[in-house]
Short mmCIF file of C-alpha atoms in Angstrom, two decimals:
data_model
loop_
_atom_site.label_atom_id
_atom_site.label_comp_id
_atom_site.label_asym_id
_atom_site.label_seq_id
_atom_site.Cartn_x
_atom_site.Cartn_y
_atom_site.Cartn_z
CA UNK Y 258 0.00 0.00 0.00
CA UNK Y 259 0.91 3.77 -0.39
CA UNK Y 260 1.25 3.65 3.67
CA UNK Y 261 4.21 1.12 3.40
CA UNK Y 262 6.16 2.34 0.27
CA UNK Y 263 6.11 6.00 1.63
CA UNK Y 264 9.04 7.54 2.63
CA UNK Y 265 10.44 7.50 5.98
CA UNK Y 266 10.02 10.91 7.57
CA UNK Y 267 12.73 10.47 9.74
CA UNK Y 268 15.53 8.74 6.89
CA UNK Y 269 14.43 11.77 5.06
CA UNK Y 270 15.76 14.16 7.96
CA UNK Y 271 18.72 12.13 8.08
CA UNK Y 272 18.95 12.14 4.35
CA UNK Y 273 18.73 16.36 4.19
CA UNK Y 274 21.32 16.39 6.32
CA UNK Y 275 24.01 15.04 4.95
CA UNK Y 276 23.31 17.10 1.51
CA UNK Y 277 23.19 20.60 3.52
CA UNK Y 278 25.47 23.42 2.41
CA UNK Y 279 28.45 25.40 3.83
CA UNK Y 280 27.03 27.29 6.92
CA UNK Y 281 28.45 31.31 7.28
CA UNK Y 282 30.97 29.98 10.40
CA UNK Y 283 32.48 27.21 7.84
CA UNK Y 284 32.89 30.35 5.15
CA UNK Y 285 34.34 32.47 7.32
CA UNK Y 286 37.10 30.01 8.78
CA UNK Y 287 37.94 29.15 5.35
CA UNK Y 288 38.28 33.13 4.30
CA UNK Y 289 40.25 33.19 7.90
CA UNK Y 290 42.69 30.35 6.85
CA UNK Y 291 43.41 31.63 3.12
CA UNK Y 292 44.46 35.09 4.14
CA UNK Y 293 46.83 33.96 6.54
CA UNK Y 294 48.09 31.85 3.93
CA UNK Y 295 48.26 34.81 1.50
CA UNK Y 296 49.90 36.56 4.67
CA UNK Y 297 52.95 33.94 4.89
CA UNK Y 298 53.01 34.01 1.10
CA UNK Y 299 53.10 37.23 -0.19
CA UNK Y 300 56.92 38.40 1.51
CA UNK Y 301 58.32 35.21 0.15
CA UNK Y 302 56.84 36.28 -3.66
CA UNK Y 303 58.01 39.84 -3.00
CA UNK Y 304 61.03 38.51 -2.46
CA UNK Y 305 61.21 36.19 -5.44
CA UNK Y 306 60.07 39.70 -7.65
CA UNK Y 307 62.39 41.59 -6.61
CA UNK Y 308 65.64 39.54 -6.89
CA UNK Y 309 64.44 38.96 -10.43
CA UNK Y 310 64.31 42.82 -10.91
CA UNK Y 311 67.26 43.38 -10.17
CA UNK Y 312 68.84 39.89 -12.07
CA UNK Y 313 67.04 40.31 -15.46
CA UNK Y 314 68.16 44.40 -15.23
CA UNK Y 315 72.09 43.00 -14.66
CA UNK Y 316 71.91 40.68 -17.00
CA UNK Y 317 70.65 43.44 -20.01
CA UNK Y 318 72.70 45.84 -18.63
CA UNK Y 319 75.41 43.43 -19.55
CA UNK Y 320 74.79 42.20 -22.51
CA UNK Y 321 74.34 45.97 -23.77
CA UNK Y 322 77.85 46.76 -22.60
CA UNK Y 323 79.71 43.22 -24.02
CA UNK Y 324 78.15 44.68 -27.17
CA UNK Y 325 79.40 48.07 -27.62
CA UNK Y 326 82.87 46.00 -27.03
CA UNK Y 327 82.32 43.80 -29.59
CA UNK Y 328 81.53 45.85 -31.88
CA UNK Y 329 84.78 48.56 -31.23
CA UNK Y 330 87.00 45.21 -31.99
CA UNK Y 331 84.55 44.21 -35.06
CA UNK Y 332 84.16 47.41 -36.59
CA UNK Y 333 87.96 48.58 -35.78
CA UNK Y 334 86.67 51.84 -34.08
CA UNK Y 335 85.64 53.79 -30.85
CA UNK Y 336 82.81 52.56 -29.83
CA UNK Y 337 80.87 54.94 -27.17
CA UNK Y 338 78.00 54.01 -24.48
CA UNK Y 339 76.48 56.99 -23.24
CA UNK Y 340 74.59 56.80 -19.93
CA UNK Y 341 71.79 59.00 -18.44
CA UNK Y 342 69.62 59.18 -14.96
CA UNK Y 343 67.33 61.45 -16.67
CA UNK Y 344 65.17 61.65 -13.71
CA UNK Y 345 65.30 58.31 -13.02
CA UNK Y 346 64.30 57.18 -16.25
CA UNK Y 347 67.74 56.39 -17.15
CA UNK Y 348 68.93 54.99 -21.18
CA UNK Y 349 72.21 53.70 -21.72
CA UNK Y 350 73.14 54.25 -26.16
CA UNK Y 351 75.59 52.93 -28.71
CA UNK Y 352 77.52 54.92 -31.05
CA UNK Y 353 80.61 54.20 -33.30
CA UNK Y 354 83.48 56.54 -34.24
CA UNK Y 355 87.25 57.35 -35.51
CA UNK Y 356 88.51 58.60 -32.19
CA UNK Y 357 88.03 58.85 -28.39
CA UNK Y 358 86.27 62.11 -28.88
CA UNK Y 359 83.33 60.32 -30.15
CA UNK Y 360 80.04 60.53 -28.07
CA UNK Y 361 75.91 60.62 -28.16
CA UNK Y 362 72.93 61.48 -26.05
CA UNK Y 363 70.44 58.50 -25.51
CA UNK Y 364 68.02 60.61 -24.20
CA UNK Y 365 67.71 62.32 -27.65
CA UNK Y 366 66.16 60.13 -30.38
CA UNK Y 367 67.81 58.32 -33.14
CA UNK Y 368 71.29 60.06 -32.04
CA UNK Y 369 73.05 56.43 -30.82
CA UNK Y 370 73.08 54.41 -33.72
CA UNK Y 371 75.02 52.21 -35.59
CA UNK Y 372 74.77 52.06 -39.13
CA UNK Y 373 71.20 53.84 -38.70
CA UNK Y 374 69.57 51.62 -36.42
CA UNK Y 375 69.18 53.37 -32.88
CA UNK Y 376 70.87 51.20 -29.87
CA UNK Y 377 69.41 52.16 -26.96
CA UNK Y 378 68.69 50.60 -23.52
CA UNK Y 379 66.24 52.14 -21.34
CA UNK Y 380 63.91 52.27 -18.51
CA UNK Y 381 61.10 52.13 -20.78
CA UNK Y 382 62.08 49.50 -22.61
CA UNK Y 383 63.05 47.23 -19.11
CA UNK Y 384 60.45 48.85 -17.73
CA UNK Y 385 62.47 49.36 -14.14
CA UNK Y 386 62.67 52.93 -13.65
CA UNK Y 387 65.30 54.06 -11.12
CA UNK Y 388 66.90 50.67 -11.12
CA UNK Y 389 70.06 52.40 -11.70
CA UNK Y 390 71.71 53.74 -8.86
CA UNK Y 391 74.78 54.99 -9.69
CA UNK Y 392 77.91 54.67 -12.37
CA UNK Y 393 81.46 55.10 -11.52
CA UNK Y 394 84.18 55.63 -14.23
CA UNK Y 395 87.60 56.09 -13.30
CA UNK Y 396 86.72 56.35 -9.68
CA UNK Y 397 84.37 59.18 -10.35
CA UNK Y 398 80.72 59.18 -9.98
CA UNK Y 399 79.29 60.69 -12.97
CA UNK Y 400 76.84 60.89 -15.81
CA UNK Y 401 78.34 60.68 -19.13
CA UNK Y 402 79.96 58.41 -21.28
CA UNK Y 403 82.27 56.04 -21.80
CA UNK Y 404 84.87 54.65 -24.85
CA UNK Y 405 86.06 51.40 -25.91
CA UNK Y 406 88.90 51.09 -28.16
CA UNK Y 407 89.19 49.42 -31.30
CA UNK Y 408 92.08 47.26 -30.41
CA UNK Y 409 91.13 45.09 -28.09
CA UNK Y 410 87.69 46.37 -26.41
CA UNK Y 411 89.62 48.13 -23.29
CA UNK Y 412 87.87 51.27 -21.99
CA UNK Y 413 90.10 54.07 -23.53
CA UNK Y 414 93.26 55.32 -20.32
CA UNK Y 415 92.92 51.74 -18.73
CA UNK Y 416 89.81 53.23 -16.87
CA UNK Y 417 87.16 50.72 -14.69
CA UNK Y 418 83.55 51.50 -14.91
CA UNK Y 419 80.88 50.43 -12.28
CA UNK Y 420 77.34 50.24 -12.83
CA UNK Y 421 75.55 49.94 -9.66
CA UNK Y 422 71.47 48.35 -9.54
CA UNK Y 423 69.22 48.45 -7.21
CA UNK Y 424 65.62 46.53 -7.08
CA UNK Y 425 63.22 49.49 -7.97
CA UNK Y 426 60.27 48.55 -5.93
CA UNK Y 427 61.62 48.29 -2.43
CA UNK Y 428 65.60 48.59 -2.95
CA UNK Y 429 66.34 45.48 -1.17
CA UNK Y 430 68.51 44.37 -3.40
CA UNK Y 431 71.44 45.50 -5.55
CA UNK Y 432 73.81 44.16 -8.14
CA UNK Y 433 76.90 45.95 -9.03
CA UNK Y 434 78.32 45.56 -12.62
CA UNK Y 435 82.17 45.87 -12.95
CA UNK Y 436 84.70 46.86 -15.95
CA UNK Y 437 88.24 45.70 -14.93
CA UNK Y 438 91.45 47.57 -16.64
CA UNK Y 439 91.46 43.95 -18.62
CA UNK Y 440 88.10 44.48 -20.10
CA UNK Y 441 86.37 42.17 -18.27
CA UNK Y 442 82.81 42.24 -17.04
CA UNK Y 443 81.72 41.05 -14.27
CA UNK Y 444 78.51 40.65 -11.78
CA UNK Y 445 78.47 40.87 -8.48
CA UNK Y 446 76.01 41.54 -5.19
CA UNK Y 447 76.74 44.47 -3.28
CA UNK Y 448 73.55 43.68 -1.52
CA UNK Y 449 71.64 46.28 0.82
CA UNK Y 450 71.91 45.32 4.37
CA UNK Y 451 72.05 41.11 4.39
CA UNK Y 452 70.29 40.96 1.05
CA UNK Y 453 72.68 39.15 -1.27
CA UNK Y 454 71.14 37.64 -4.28
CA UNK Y 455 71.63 33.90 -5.09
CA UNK Y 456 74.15 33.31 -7.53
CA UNK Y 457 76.44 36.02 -7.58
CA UNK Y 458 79.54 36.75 -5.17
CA UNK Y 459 79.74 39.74 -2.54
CA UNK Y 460 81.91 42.44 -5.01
CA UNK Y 461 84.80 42.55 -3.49
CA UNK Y 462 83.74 40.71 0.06
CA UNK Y 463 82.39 43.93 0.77
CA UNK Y 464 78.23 45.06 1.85
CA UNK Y 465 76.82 48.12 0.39
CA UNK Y 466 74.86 50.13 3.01
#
């Protein structure tokens, strides 16, 4: 009969039950327990944006430079790299001449070039403005430009260049890139505080305030 094939009222309760929804306290612990994972996170991928910053901008940085020296050996002439803060929107530009003399302005357009096609490097085009923090030629802290010479790639008076880099969102770290009298470059961390970046040696066993 319909009386013993209905449905149990009290399976049915049971049955409800067990189908319910999240209630607002479950929601809220599980809102509570992802931000404080986000919390414990977020430093850590800070951390991991920032060294990479400052990494990738070395790397360019670089590359640009084992360029211009290059091409002073290739091309049998002065080759010049002009550098620029221009309000923190700094450019670094290639240009090729006959003598020592010869020089550019990368924050003017199409005036570094070789053989019409503009070299620059900039903070638009890294998109890291103020990642660099300083440049030291001949012991001098300056903004200008320096000359490789056509014979073997050697800055011109056996001077050293330094390019110093900084992470440009919170400056934790830096990376120092270094011109020895032999023409080699070379990488190093002159970290601020105890933030050296993986990968590189301390430049010259020494911490950069």
């Amino acid at each position: 009969t319909s009386a013993n094939t209905r449905r149990d009222p009290q399976k049915g309760k049971k049955e409800f039950s067990t189908n319910k929804g999240f209630t607002v306290i479950e929601l809220l612990i599980a809102v509570a327990v992802l931000a404080i994972l986000m919390s414990l996170a977020l430093p850590s991928y800070r951390t991991i944006i920032e060294k990479r910053q400052v990494t990738s901008g070395a790397e360019q940085f670089t590359a640009f430079l084992s360029a211009a020296q290059s091409e002073s050996v290739k091309r049998n002439q002065f080759v010049a790299v002009n550098y620029n803060w221009n309000g923190g929107a700094w450019c670094l530009g290639m240009t090729a001449g006959d003598d020592d003399s010869v020089d550019c302005d990368c924050t003017t357009a199409n005036s570094c070039s070789l053989d019409g096609t503009e070299k620059v490097l900039s903070a638009a085009g890294l998109d890291k403005t103020n990642i660099l923090d300083s440049a030291t030629v001949g012991g001098e802290d300056i903004d200008g430009t320096i000359v490789f010479d056509p014979v073997r790639g050697l800055l011109v008076d056996g001077e050293t260049a330094e390019f110093r880099l900084i992470s440009p969102d919170q400056n934790m770290y830096a990376l120092n890139i270094d011109m020895r009298p032999t023409g080699r470059l070379q990488i190093c961390s002159s970290a601020r505080g105890d933030k050296s970046v993986p990968g590189y040696s301390d430049c010259a066993g020494e911490v950069q305030p």
